[in-house]
């Protein structure tokens, strides 16, 4: 009887330790996907779409005119920012039965869509303009990611086809960096380092790239 009681206590203790360890690490991220889409005809760009997964850094973005072919490109979003984005979506009940639009006669600012997906479950909401603070916070993150990728794409294009224009591209990036519009400016560090160390670019561009890289690393 004593042996049985001792074995029972040992099993119970092991079970408690396993549960405690699982609780300490927190719940594992799900395979949910969060997508933002903005369609604004006659603007440049007319369409922006960004998709982020909860369980990994891999994400996709698409920035184009509506008459251009679809071409989703890969990029990465860090764990901390992803967690914030999915937390905001959870606060908005994953967009289930949500009405965000103000339903007032205001200018067309482009149709925006938030969509949350996991497996066969999917919820989305469309709006032109909203006063919801959490929705606007999520919108600013998505639009910031789009601006960030536009800068990366444009600077890399100039590096390849317009070396003398690289400094102008860096100036545009710096403006948005100063306005704190870019959620993860450290993502551009490899590009800045490449410019700073490449003698094919003019010295003013290399100097600016070094300054921006140092600034971003200091802020991170």
PDB file of C-alpha atoms in Angstrom:
ATOM      1  CA  UNK A   1       0.000   0.000   0.000  1.00  0.00           C
ATOM      2  CA  UNK A   2       2.826   2.358   0.909  1.00  0.00           C
ATOM      3  CA  UNK A   3       4.644   1.545  -2.359  1.00  0.00           C
ATOM      4  CA  UNK A   4       1.479   2.277  -4.334  1.00  0.00           C
ATOM      5  CA  UNK A   5       1.026   5.613  -2.532  1.00  0.00           C
ATOM      6  CA  UNK A   6       4.662   6.536  -3.167  1.00  0.00           C
ATOM      7  CA  UNK A   7       4.387   5.728  -6.885  1.00  0.00           C
ATOM      8  CA  UNK A   8       1.167   7.725  -7.105  1.00  0.00           C
ATOM      9  CA  UNK A   9       2.839  10.760  -5.531  1.00  0.00           C
ATOM     10  CA  UNK A  10       5.812  10.497  -7.910  1.00  0.00           C
ATOM     11  CA  UNK A  11       3.545  10.344 -10.969  1.00  0.00           C
ATOM     12  CA  UNK A  12       1.509  13.264  -9.631  1.00  0.00           C
ATOM     13  CA  UNK A  13       4.631  15.370  -9.082  1.00  0.00           C
ATOM     14  CA  UNK A  14       5.887  14.647 -12.604  1.00  0.00           C
ATOM     15  CA  UNK A  15       2.524  15.657 -14.013  1.00  0.00           C
ATOM     16  CA  UNK A  16       2.571  18.927 -12.114  1.00  0.00           C
ATOM     17  CA  UNK A  17       6.094  19.681 -13.400  1.00  0.00           C
ATOM     18  CA  UNK A  18       5.066  19.044 -17.010  1.00  0.00           C
ATOM     19  CA  UNK A  19       2.023  21.321 -16.681  1.00  0.00           C
ATOM     20  CA  UNK A  20       4.129  24.010 -14.996  1.00  0.00           C
ATOM     21  CA  UNK A  21       6.739  23.857 -17.755  1.00  0.00           C
ATOM     22  CA  UNK A  22       4.067  24.156 -20.418  1.00  0.00           C
ATOM     23  CA  UNK A  23       2.506  27.117 -18.627  1.00  0.00           C
ATOM     24  CA  UNK A  24       5.866  28.840 -18.311  1.00  0.00           C
ATOM     25  CA  UNK A  25       6.490  28.728 -22.036  1.00  0.00           C
ATOM     26  CA  UNK A  26       3.004  30.057 -22.793  1.00  0.00           C
ATOM     27  CA  UNK A  27       0.612  28.950 -25.517  1.00  0.00           C
ATOM     28  CA  UNK A  28       2.153  28.067 -28.855  1.00  0.00           C
ATOM     29  CA  UNK A  29       1.318  30.360 -31.777  1.00  0.00           C
ATOM     30  CA  UNK A  30      -1.473  29.082 -33.993  1.00  0.00           C
ATOM     31  CA  UNK A  31      -1.309  28.745 -37.777  1.00  0.00           C
ATOM     32  CA  UNK A  32      -3.642  31.736 -38.212  1.00  0.00           C
ATOM     33  CA  UNK A  33      -3.059  34.232 -41.034  1.00  0.00           C
ATOM     34  CA  UNK A  34      -3.803  37.935 -40.987  1.00  0.00           C
ATOM     35  CA  UNK A  35      -4.252  39.827 -44.269  1.00  0.00           C
ATOM     36  CA  UNK A  36      -4.665  43.506 -45.061  1.00  0.00           C
ATOM     37  CA  UNK A  37      -5.795  44.714 -48.460  1.00  0.00           C
ATOM     38  CA  UNK A  38      -6.333  48.260 -49.676  1.00  0.00           C
ATOM     39  CA  UNK A  39      -7.795  49.093 -53.071  1.00  0.00           C
ATOM     40  CA  UNK A  40      -7.734  52.755 -54.091  1.00  0.00           C
ATOM     41  CA  UNK A  41      -8.386  53.241 -57.801  1.00  0.00           C
ATOM     42  CA  UNK A  42      -6.552  56.042 -59.647  1.00  0.00           C
ATOM     43  CA  UNK A  43      -3.903  56.264 -56.908  1.00  0.00           C
ATOM     44  CA  UNK A  44      -0.314  55.027 -56.902  1.00  0.00           C
ATOM     45  CA  UNK A  45      -0.230  52.266 -55.920  1.00  0.00           C
ATOM     46  CA  UNK A  46      -3.833  51.206 -56.469  1.00  0.00           C
ATOM     47  CA  UNK A  47      -3.531  47.955 -54.538  1.00  0.00           C
ATOM     48  CA  UNK A  48      -1.657  46.908 -51.420  1.00  0.00           C
ATOM     49  CA  UNK A  49      -1.935  43.458 -49.878  1.00  0.00           C
ATOM     50  CA  UNK A  50       0.089  42.104 -46.961  1.00  0.00           C
ATOM     51  CA  UNK A  51      -0.293  38.681 -45.341  1.00  0.00           C
ATOM     52  CA  UNK A  52       1.324  37.719 -42.030  1.00  0.00           C
ATOM     53  CA  UNK A  53       1.306  34.325 -40.325  1.00  0.00           C
ATOM     54  CA  UNK A  54       1.144  33.958 -36.559  1.00  0.00           C
ATOM     55  CA  UNK A  55       3.526  30.999 -36.374  1.00  0.00           C
ATOM     56  CA  UNK A  56       6.508  32.321 -38.346  1.00  0.00           C
ATOM     57  CA  UNK A  57       8.415  35.324 -39.694  1.00  0.00           C
ATOM     58  CA  UNK A  58       7.596  34.567 -43.333  1.00  0.00           C
ATOM     59  CA  UNK A  59       5.130  37.052 -44.820  1.00  0.00           C
ATOM     60  CA  UNK A  60       4.160  38.291 -48.299  1.00  0.00           C
ATOM     61  CA  UNK A  61       3.460  41.702 -49.781  1.00  0.00           C
ATOM     62  CA  UNK A  62       2.015  42.905 -53.055  1.00  0.00           C
ATOM     63  CA  UNK A  63       2.083  46.557 -54.132  1.00  0.00           C
ATOM     64  CA  UNK A  64       0.918  47.320 -57.663  1.00  0.00           C
ATOM     65  CA  UNK A  65      -1.560  48.920 -60.031  1.00  0.00           C
ATOM     66  CA  UNK A  66      -4.768  46.953 -60.575  1.00  0.00           C
ATOM     67  CA  UNK A  67      -4.028  46.279 -64.244  1.00  0.00           C
ATOM     68  CA  UNK A  68      -0.658  44.698 -63.417  1.00  0.00           C
ATOM     69  CA  UNK A  69      -0.194  40.964 -62.886  1.00  0.00           C
ATOM     70  CA  UNK A  70      -0.327  39.607 -59.352  1.00  0.00           C
ATOM     71  CA  UNK A  71       3.127  39.138 -57.880  1.00  0.00           C
ATOM     72  CA  UNK A  72       3.243  38.501 -54.135  1.00  0.00           C
ATOM     73  CA  UNK A  73       6.805  38.798 -52.838  1.00  0.00           C
ATOM     74  CA  UNK A  74       8.283  37.406 -49.610  1.00  0.00           C
ATOM     75  CA  UNK A  75       9.525  39.440 -46.663  1.00  0.00           C
ATOM     76  CA  UNK A  76       9.745  38.953 -42.910  1.00  0.00           C
ATOM     77  CA  UNK A  77       7.912  40.300 -39.869  1.00  0.00           C
ATOM     78  CA  UNK A  78       9.414  39.773 -36.415  1.00  0.00           C
ATOM     79  CA  UNK A  79       7.767  37.853 -33.580  1.00  0.00           C
ATOM     80  CA  UNK A  80       7.153  40.888 -31.366  1.00  0.00           C
ATOM     81  CA  UNK A  81       5.348  42.857 -34.073  1.00  0.00           C
ATOM     82  CA  UNK A  82       3.367  39.803 -35.196  1.00  0.00           C
ATOM     83  CA  UNK A  83       2.226  39.185 -31.627  1.00  0.00           C
ATOM     84  CA  UNK A  84       1.003  42.774 -31.391  1.00  0.00           C
ATOM     85  CA  UNK A  85      -0.867  42.486 -34.693  1.00  0.00           C
ATOM     86  CA  UNK A  86      -2.639  39.270 -33.747  1.00  0.00           C
ATOM     87  CA  UNK A  87      -3.409  40.663 -30.296  1.00  0.00           C
ATOM     88  CA  UNK A  88      -5.117  43.646 -31.934  1.00  0.00           C
ATOM     89  CA  UNK A  89      -7.063  41.269 -34.186  1.00  0.00           C
ATOM     90  CA  UNK A  90      -8.125  39.283 -31.119  1.00  0.00           C
ATOM     91  CA  UNK A  91      -9.293  42.497 -29.439  1.00  0.00           C
ATOM     92  CA  UNK A  92     -11.440  43.041 -32.538  1.00  0.00           C
ATOM     93  CA  UNK A  93     -12.807  39.480 -32.179  1.00  0.00           C
ATOM     94  CA  UNK A  94     -10.976  38.366 -35.338  1.00  0.00           C
ATOM     95  CA  UNK A  95     -13.364  40.706 -37.235  1.00  0.00           C
ATOM     96  CA  UNK A  96     -16.431  38.512 -36.604  1.00  0.00           C
ATOM     97  CA  UNK A  97     -19.636  40.517 -37.077  1.00  0.00           C
ATOM     98  CA  UNK A  98     -17.603  43.733 -36.905  1.00  0.00           C
ATOM     99  CA  UNK A  99     -18.722  47.012 -38.484  1.00  0.00           C
ATOM    100  CA  UNK A 100     -15.830  49.468 -38.573  1.00  0.00           C
ATOM    101  CA  UNK A 101     -16.985  52.049 -41.111  1.00  0.00           C
ATOM    102  CA  UNK A 102     -18.276  55.409 -39.889  1.00  0.00           C
ATOM    103  CA  UNK A 103     -21.063  55.347 -42.530  1.00  0.00           C
ATOM    104  CA  UNK A 104     -20.749  59.064 -43.204  1.00  0.00           C
ATOM    105  CA  UNK A 105     -20.414  60.990 -46.433  1.00  0.00           C
ATOM    106  CA  UNK A 106     -16.662  61.511 -46.521  1.00  0.00           C
ATOM    107  CA  UNK A 107     -14.037  61.318 -49.244  1.00  0.00           C
ATOM    108  CA  UNK A 108     -13.142  57.948 -50.689  1.00  0.00           C
ATOM    109  CA  UNK A 109      -9.938  56.915 -48.929  1.00  0.00           C
ATOM    110  CA  UNK A 110      -9.764  53.470 -50.507  1.00  0.00           C
ATOM    111  CA  UNK A 111     -11.551  50.264 -49.561  1.00  0.00           C
ATOM    112  CA  UNK A 112      -9.651  48.539 -46.786  1.00  0.00           C
ATOM    113  CA  UNK A 113     -10.090  44.907 -45.765  1.00  0.00           C
ATOM    114  CA  UNK A 114      -8.891  43.044 -42.686  1.00  0.00           C
ATOM    115  CA  UNK A 115      -9.128  39.239 -42.939  1.00  0.00           C
ATOM    116  CA  UNK A 116      -8.309  36.614 -40.328  1.00  0.00           C
ATOM    117  CA  UNK A 117      -7.997  32.939 -41.346  1.00  0.00           C
ATOM    118  CA  UNK A 118      -7.246  29.672 -39.612  1.00  0.00           C
ATOM    119  CA  UNK A 119      -7.921  26.403 -41.382  1.00  0.00           C
ATOM    120  CA  UNK A 120     -11.419  26.583 -42.859  1.00  0.00           C
ATOM    121  CA  UNK A 121     -12.451  29.447 -40.578  1.00  0.00           C
ATOM    122  CA  UNK A 122     -12.312  32.961 -42.025  1.00  0.00           C
ATOM    123  CA  UNK A 123     -13.644  36.389 -41.007  1.00  0.00           C
ATOM    124  CA  UNK A 124     -13.214  39.758 -42.675  1.00  0.00           C
ATOM    125  CA  UNK A 125     -14.365  43.353 -42.452  1.00  0.00           C
ATOM    126  CA  UNK A 126     -14.285  46.144 -45.057  1.00  0.00           C
ATOM    127  CA  UNK A 127     -14.259  49.878 -44.420  1.00  0.00           C
ATOM    128  CA  UNK A 128     -13.360  53.237 -45.922  1.00  0.00           C
ATOM    129  CA  UNK A 129     -12.706  55.145 -42.695  1.00  0.00           C
ATOM    130  CA  UNK A 130     -13.021  54.137 -39.059  1.00  0.00           C
ATOM    131  CA  UNK A 131     -12.867  55.774 -35.633  1.00  0.00           C
ATOM    132  CA  UNK A 132     -12.083  52.481 -33.883  1.00  0.00           C
ATOM    133  CA  UNK A 133      -8.756  53.010 -32.076  1.00  0.00           C
ATOM    134  CA  UNK A 134      -7.621  49.366 -32.202  1.00  0.00           C
ATOM    135  CA  UNK A 135      -8.492  49.058 -35.887  1.00  0.00           C
ATOM    136  CA  UNK A 136      -6.570  52.245 -36.649  1.00  0.00           C
ATOM    137  CA  UNK A 137      -3.563  50.942 -34.727  1.00  0.00           C
ATOM    138  CA  UNK A 138      -3.580  47.743 -36.796  1.00  0.00           C
ATOM    139  CA  UNK A 139      -4.082  49.793 -39.968  1.00  0.00           C
ATOM    140  CA  UNK A 140      -1.046  51.959 -39.153  1.00  0.00           C
ATOM    141  CA  UNK A 141       1.102  48.850 -38.697  1.00  0.00           C
ATOM    142  CA  UNK A 142       0.033  47.346 -42.019  1.00  0.00           C
ATOM    143  CA  UNK A 143       0.434  50.638 -43.893  1.00  0.00           C
ATOM    144  CA  UNK A 144       3.811  51.122 -42.229  1.00  0.00           C
ATOM    145  CA  UNK A 145       4.930  47.683 -43.406  1.00  0.00           C
ATOM    146  CA  UNK A 146       3.809  48.595 -46.925  1.00  0.00           C
ATOM    147  CA  UNK A 147       5.789  51.855 -46.859  1.00  0.00           C
ATOM    148  CA  UNK A 148       8.776  49.984 -45.509  1.00  0.00           C
ATOM    149  CA  UNK A 149       8.721  47.465 -48.336  1.00  0.00           C
ATOM    150  CA  UNK A 150       8.187  50.214 -50.909  1.00  0.00           C
ATOM    151  CA  UNK A 151      11.390  51.867 -49.656  1.00  0.00           C
ATOM    152  CA  UNK A 152      13.341  48.601 -49.783  1.00  0.00           C
ATOM    153  CA  UNK A 153      12.110  47.862 -53.314  1.00  0.00           C
ATOM    154  CA  UNK A 154      12.815  51.376 -54.587  1.00  0.00           C
ATOM    155  CA  UNK A 155      16.291  51.645 -53.056  1.00  0.00           C
ATOM    156  CA  UNK A 156      17.251  48.221 -54.432  1.00  0.00           C
ATOM    157  CA  UNK A 157      15.934  49.234 -57.860  1.00  0.00           C
ATOM    158  CA  UNK A 158      18.095  52.380 -57.770  1.00  0.00           C
ATOM    159  CA  UNK A 159      21.116  50.342 -56.642  1.00  0.00           C
ATOM    160  CA  UNK A 160      20.758  48.264 -59.780  1.00  0.00           C
ATOM    161  CA  UNK A 161      19.644  50.798 -62.390  1.00  0.00           C
ATOM    162  CA  UNK A 162      20.247  54.305 -61.000  1.00  0.00           C
ATOM    163  CA  UNK A 163      23.267  54.458 -58.703  1.00  0.00           C
ATOM    164  CA  UNK A 164      23.300  58.250 -58.691  1.00  0.00           C
ATOM    165  CA  UNK A 165      19.710  58.194 -57.418  1.00  0.00           C
ATOM    166  CA  UNK A 166      20.447  56.007 -54.380  1.00  0.00           C
ATOM    167  CA  UNK A 167      20.965  59.005 -52.093  1.00  0.00           C
ATOM    168  CA  UNK A 168      17.549  60.404 -53.075  1.00  0.00           C
ATOM    169  CA  UNK A 169      15.971  57.054 -52.196  1.00  0.00           C
ATOM    170  CA  UNK A 170      17.734  57.083 -48.829  1.00  0.00           C
ATOM    171  CA  UNK A 171      16.435  60.609 -48.168  1.00  0.00           C
ATOM    172  CA  UNK A 172      12.846  59.442 -48.737  1.00  0.00           C
ATOM    173  CA  UNK A 173      13.416  56.519 -46.373  1.00  0.00           C
ATOM    174  CA  UNK A 174      14.883  58.886 -43.770  1.00  0.00           C
ATOM    175  CA  UNK A 175      11.783  61.105 -43.903  1.00  0.00           C
ATOM    176  CA  UNK A 176       9.524  58.204 -42.931  1.00  0.00           C
ATOM    177  CA  UNK A 177      12.049  57.055 -40.332  1.00  0.00           C
ATOM    178  CA  UNK A 178      11.932  60.523 -38.754  1.00  0.00           C
ATOM    179  CA  UNK A 179       8.130  60.378 -38.674  1.00  0.00           C
ATOM    180  CA  UNK A 180       8.264  56.941 -37.015  1.00  0.00           C
ATOM    181  CA  UNK A 181       6.088  55.432 -39.755  1.00  0.00           C
ATOM    182  CA  UNK A 182       8.187  52.279 -40.237  1.00  0.00           C
ATOM    183  CA  UNK A 183       7.405  49.391 -37.839  1.00  0.00           C
ATOM    184  CA  UNK A 184      10.674  47.480 -38.354  1.00  0.00           C
ATOM    185  CA  UNK A 185      13.304  49.750 -39.945  1.00  0.00           C
ATOM    186  CA  UNK A 186      16.016  47.261 -38.960  1.00  0.00           C
ATOM    187  CA  UNK A 187      14.837  45.111 -41.883  1.00  0.00           C
ATOM    188  CA  UNK A 188      16.643  47.475 -44.258  1.00  0.00           C
ATOM    189  CA  UNK A 189      20.002  47.182 -42.481  1.00  0.00           C
ATOM    190  CA  UNK A 190      21.490  44.650 -44.969  1.00  0.00           C
ATOM    191  CA  UNK A 191      20.732  47.073 -47.830  1.00  0.00           C
ATOM    192  CA  UNK A 192      22.229  50.027 -45.944  1.00  0.00           C
ATOM    193  CA  UNK A 193      25.360  48.034 -45.123  1.00  0.00           C
ATOM    194  CA  UNK A 194      25.736  47.012 -48.752  1.00  0.00           C
ATOM    195  CA  UNK A 195      25.550  50.635 -49.917  1.00  0.00           C
ATOM    196  CA  UNK A 196      27.942  51.831 -47.193  1.00  0.00           C
ATOM    197  CA  UNK A 197      30.597  49.290 -48.193  1.00  0.00           C
ATOM    198  CA  UNK A 198      30.295  49.536 -51.984  1.00  0.00           C
ATOM    199  CA  UNK A 199      32.630  52.030 -53.669  1.00  0.00           C
ATOM    200  CA  UNK A 200      30.469  52.063 -56.817  1.00  0.00           C
ATOM    201  CA  UNK A 201      28.036  54.396 -55.053  1.00  0.00           C
ATOM    202  CA  UNK A 202      28.732  58.095 -54.537  1.00  0.00           C
ATOM    203  CA  UNK A 203      30.259  59.006 -51.188  1.00  0.00           C
ATOM    204  CA  UNK A 204      27.271  61.079 -50.056  1.00  0.00           C
ATOM    205  CA  UNK A 205      25.017  58.013 -50.422  1.00  0.00           C
ATOM    206  CA  UNK A 206      27.523  55.775 -48.622  1.00  0.00           C
ATOM    207  CA  UNK A 207      27.856  58.297 -45.802  1.00  0.00           C
ATOM    208  CA  UNK A 208      24.075  58.577 -45.436  1.00  0.00           C
ATOM    209  CA  UNK A 209      23.706  54.790 -45.445  1.00  0.00           C
ATOM    210  CA  UNK A 210      26.298  54.484 -42.668  1.00  0.00           C
ATOM    211  CA  UNK A 211      24.542  57.180 -40.634  1.00  0.00           C
ATOM    212  CA  UNK A 212      21.110  55.562 -41.036  1.00  0.00           C
ATOM    213  CA  UNK A 213      22.433  52.097 -40.197  1.00  0.00           C
ATOM    214  CA  UNK A 214      24.123  53.374 -37.045  1.00  0.00           C
ATOM    215  CA  UNK A 215      20.985  55.238 -36.031  1.00  0.00           C
ATOM    216  CA  UNK A 216      18.741  52.203 -36.501  1.00  0.00           C
ATOM    217  CA  UNK A 217      21.106  49.905 -34.605  1.00  0.00           C
ATOM    218  CA  UNK A 218      21.281  52.393 -31.767  1.00  0.00           C
ATOM    219  CA  UNK A 219      17.485  52.571 -31.562  1.00  0.00           C
ATOM    220  CA  UNK A 220      16.954  48.794 -31.728  1.00  0.00           C
TER     221      UNK A 220
END
